[in-house]
Tab-separated table of C-alpha atoms in Angstrom:
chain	number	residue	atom	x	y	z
A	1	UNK	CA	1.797	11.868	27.682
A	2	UNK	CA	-1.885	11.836	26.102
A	3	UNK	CA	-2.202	11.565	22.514
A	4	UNK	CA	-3.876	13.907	20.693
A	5	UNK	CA	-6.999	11.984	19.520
A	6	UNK	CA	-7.164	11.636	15.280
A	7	UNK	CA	-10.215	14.437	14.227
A	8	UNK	CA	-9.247	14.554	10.903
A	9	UNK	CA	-11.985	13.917	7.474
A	10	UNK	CA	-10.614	12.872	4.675
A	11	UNK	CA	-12.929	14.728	2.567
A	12	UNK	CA	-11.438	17.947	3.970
A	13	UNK	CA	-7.469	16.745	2.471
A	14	UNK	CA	-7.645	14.349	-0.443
A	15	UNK	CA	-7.886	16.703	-2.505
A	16	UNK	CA	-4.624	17.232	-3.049
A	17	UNK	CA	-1.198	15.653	-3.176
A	18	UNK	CA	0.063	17.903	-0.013
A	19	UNK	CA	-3.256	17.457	1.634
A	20	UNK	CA	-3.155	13.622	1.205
A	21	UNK	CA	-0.180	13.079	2.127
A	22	UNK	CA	-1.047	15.185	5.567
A	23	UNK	CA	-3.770	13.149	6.134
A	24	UNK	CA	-1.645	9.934	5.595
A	25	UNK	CA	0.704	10.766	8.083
A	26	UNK	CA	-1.464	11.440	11.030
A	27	UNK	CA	-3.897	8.425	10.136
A	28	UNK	CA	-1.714	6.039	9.738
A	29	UNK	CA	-0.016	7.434	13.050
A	30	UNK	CA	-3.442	6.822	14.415
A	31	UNK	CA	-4.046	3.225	12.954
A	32	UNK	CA	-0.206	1.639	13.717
A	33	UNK	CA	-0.716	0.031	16.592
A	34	UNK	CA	-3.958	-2.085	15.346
A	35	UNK	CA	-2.853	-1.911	11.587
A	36	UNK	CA	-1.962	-5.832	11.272
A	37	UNK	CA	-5.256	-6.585	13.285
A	38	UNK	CA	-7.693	-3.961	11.370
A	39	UNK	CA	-5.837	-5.421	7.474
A	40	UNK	CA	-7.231	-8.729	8.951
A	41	UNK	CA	-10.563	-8.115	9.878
A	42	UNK	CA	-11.121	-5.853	7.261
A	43	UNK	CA	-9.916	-8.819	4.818
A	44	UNK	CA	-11.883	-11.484	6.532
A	45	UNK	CA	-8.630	-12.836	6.958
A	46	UNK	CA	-7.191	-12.876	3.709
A	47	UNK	CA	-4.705	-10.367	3.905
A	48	UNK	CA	-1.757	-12.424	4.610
A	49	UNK	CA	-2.198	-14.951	2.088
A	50	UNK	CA	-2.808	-12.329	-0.318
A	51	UNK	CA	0.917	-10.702	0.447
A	52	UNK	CA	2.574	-14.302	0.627
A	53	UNK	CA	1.365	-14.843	-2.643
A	54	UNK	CA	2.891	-11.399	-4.061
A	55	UNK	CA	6.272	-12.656	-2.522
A	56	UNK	CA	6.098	-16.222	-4.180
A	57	UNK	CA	4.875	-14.524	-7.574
A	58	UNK	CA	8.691	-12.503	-7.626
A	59	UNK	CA	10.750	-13.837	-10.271
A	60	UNK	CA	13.588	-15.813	-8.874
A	61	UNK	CA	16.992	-13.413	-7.761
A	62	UNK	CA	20.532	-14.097	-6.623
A	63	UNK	CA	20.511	-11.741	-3.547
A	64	UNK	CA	18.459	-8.790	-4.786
A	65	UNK	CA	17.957	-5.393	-3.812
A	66	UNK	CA	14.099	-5.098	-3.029
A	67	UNK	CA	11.917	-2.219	-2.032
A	68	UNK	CA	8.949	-2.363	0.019
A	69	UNK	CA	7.071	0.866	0.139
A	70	UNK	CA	4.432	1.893	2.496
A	71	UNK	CA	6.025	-1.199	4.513
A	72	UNK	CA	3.670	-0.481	7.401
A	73	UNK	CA	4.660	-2.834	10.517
A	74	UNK	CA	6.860	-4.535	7.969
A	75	UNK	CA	5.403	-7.847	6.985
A	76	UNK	CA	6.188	-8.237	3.299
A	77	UNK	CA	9.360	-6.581	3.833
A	78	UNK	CA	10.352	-9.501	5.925
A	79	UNK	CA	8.495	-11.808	3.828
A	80	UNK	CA	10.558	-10.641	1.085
A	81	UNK	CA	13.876	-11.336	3.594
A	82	UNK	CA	12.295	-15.160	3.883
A	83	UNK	CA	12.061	-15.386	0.304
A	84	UNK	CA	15.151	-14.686	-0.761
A	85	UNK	CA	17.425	-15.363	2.319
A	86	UNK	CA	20.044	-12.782	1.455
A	87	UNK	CA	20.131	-9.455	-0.601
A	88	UNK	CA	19.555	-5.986	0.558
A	89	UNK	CA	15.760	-5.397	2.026
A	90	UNK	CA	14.496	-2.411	2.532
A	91	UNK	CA	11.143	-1.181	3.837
A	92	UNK	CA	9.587	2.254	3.333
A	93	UNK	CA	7.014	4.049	4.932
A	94	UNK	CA	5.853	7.727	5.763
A	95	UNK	CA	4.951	7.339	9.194
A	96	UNK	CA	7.423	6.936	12.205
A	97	UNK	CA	4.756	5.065	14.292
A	98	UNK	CA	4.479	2.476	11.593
A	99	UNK	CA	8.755	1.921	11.299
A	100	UNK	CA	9.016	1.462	15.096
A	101	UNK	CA	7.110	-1.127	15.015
A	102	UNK	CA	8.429	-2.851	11.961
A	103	UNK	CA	11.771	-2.576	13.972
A	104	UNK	CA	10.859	-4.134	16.961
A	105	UNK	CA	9.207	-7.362	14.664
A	106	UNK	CA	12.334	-7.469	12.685
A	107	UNK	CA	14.566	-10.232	13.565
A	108	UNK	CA	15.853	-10.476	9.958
A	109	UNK	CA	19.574	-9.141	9.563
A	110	UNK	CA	19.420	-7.870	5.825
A	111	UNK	CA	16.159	-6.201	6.589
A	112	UNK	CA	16.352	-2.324	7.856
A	113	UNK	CA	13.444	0.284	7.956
A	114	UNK	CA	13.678	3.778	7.365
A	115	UNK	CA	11.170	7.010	6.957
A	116	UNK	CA	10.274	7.813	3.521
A	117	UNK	CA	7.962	9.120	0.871
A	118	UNK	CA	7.159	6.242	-2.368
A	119	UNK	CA	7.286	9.535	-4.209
A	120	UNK	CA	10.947	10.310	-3.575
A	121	UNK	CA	13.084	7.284	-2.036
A	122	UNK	CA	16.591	8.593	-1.981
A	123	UNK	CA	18.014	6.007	-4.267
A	124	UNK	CA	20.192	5.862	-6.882
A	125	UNK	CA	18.574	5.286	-10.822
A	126	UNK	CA	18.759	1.100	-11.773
A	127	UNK	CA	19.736	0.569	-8.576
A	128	UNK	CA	16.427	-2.051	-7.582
A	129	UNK	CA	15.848	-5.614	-8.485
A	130	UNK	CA	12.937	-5.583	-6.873
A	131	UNK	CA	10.058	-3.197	-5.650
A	132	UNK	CA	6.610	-4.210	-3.905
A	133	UNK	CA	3.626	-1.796	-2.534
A	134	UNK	CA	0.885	-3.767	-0.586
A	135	UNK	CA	-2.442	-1.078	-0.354
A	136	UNK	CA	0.283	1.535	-1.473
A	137	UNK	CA	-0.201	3.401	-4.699
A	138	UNK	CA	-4.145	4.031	-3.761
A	139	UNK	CA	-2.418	6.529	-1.003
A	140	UNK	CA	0.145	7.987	-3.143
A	141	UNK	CA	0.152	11.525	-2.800
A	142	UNK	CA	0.788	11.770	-6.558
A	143	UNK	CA	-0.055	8.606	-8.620
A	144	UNK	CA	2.039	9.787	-11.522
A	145	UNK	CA	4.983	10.728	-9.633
A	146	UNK	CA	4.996	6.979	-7.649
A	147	UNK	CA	4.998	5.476	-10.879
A	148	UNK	CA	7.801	7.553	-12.037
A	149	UNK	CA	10.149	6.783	-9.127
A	150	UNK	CA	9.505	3.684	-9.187
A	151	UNK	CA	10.416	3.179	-12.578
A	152	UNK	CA	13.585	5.324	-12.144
A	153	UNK	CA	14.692	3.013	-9.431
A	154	UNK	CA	13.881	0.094	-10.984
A	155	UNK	CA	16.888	-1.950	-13.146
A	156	UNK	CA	15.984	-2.934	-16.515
A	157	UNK	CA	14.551	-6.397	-16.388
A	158	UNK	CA	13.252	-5.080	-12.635
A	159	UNK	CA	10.088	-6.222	-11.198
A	160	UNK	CA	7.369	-4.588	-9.522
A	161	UNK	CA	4.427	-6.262	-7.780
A	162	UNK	CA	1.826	-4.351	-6.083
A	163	UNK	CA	-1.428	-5.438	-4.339
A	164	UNK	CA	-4.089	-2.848	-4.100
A	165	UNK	CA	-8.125	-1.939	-4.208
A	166	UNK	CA	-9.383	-2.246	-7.800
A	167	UNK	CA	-12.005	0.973	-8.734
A	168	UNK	CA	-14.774	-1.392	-11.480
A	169	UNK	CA	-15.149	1.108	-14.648
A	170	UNK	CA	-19.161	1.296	-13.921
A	171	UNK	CA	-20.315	4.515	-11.804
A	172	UNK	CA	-23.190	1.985	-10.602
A	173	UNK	CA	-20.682	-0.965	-9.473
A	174	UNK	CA	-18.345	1.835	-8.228
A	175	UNK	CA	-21.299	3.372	-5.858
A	176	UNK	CA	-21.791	-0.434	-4.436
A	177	UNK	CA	-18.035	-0.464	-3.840
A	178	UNK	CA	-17.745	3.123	-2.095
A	179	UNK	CA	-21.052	2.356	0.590
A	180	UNK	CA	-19.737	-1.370	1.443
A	181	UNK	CA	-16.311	0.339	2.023
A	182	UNK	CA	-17.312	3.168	3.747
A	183	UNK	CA	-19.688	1.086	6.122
A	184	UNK	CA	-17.416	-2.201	6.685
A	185	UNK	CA	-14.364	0.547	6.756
A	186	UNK	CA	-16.250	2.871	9.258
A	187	UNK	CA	-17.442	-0.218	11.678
A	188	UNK	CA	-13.958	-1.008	12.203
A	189	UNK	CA	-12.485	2.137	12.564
A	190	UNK	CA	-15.019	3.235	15.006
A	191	UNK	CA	-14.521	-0.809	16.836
A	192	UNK	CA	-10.869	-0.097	17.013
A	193	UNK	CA	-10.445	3.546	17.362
A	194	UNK	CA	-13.836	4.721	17.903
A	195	UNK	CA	-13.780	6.784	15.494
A	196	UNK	CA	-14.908	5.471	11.932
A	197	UNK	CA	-13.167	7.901	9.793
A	198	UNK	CA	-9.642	6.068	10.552
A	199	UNK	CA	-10.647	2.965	8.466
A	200	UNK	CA	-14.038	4.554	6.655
A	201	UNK	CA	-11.629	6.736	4.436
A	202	UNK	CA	-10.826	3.939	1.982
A	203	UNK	CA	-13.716	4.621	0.321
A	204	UNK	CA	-13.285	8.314	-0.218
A	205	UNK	CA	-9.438	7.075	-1.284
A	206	UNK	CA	-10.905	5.292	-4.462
A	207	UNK	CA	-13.523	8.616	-5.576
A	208	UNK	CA	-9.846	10.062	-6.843
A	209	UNK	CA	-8.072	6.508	-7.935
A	210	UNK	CA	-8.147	5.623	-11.813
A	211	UNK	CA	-10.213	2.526	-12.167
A	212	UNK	CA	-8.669	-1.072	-13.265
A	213	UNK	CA	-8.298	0.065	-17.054
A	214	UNK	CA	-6.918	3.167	-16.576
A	215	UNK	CA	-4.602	2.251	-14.120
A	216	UNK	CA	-3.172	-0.830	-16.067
A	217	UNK	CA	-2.686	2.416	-18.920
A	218	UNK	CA	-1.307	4.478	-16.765
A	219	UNK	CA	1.575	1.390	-15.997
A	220	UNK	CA	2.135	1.494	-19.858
A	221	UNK	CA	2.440	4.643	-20.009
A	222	UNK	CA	5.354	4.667	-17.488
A	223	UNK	CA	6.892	2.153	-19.332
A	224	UNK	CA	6.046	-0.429	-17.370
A	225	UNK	CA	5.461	-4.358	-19.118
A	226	UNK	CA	1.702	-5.974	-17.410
A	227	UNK	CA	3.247	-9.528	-16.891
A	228	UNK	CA	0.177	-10.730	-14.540
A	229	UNK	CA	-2.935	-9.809	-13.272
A	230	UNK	CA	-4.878	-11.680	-10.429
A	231	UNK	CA	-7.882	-10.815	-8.500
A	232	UNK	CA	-8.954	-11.041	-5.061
A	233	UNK	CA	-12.279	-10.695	-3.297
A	234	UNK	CA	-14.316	-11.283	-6.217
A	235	UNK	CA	-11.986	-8.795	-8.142
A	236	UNK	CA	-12.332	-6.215	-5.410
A	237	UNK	CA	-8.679	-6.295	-4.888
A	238	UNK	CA	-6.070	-6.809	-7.297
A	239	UNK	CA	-2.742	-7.926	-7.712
A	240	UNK	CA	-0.379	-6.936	-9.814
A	241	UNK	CA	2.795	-8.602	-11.778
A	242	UNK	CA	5.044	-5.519	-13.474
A	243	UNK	CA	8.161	-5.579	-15.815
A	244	UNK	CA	10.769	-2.768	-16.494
């Protein structure tokens, strides 16, 4: 059966949390099967050594229970598996597209998938060693309410390590951001899906995300302790070291 070709503009949904998370689903319905190529090339290759590093940065844990949200095809969900060797793994994400695949790559036997929003993960409180979100909390429907759940999941002394876009404080750096985005973003998403609003919509993603300082607040104000910050692409990306 034909699939319906992706039409949407993020303009016309990101601005709001139902909206967002809309557009979320189908894009990331549209992107799945080219996701681990497009992270790739839109990295120049750095993606995956980014995320092994997030793994190797976890604090050492007799069998944990971790959390991966918006897994995607499941990488660091089974990097987390390798890490550890045995615990409970579990790997989140919104889109159905994106947890088929991660099942078929899984070859991991304390690693399982499900459907799921980051907002709301049907877990019990202090129940989560550890919890990671690679390009995640930029596509939270609700910043605020991620935070929240992921602090109510979390066990005291729990860790969470995230790996995201950081927004610069300047409007004028922030405009330089946005256009290389939005024209490296848009090349790719029109190379792989001929259309570039699939990958182009990064750009528009950070307009609405607090930038590095306000974020790091925001982290405090969840309750969350900053253990480590390191940057990426000449502090483009960010990575990000968090205590309960």
């Amino acid at each position: 059966m034909k699939t319906e070709k992706f039409r949407l503009r993020a303009h016309d949904f990101l601005g709001s949390s139902e909206g967002k998370k809309h557009f979320n689903e189908k894009h990331f319905a549209e992107s799945a099967p080219r996701y681990d190529l497009a992270t790739r090339l839109l990295s120049l290759g750095q993606d995956g050594g980014w995320k092994r590093k997030l793994v190797s940065s976890l604090p050492d844990v007799t069998a944990p229970v971790c959390v991966d949200v918006a897994c995607g095809t499941g990488d660091v969900t089974m990097l987390l598996g390798e890490r550890f060797g045995s615990g409970e793994f579990i790997g989140v994400d919104l889109t159905r597209e994106m947890i088929d695949l991660a099942n078929v790559r899984n070859r991991h036997p304390d690693v399982r998938f499900r459907c799921g929003e980051m907002s709301c993960l049907d877990l019990p409180d202090d129940s989560v060693d550890i919890l990671t979100g690679s390009y995640a909390i930029r596509n939270a429907p609700d910043l605020d309410e991620a935070l929240s759940e992921f602090f109510r999941v979390l066990k005291p002394g729990g860790t969470l390590a995230l790996l995201d876009f950081s927004k610069p404080r300047s409007i004028f750096f922030q405009g330089i951001q946005f256009s290389l985005l939005r024209l490296w973003g848009g090349l790719w998403g029109l190379v792989l899906h001929g259309n570039p609003e699939v990958h182009g919509y990064i750009s528009k993603s950070l307009k609405a995300y607090p930038d590095a300082a306000r974020l790091e607040s925001k982290f405090l104000e969840c309750g969350f302790k900053i253990v480590e910050v390191r940057k990426h692409f000449g502090g483009m990306m960010k990575r990000y070291l968090l205590s309960v």
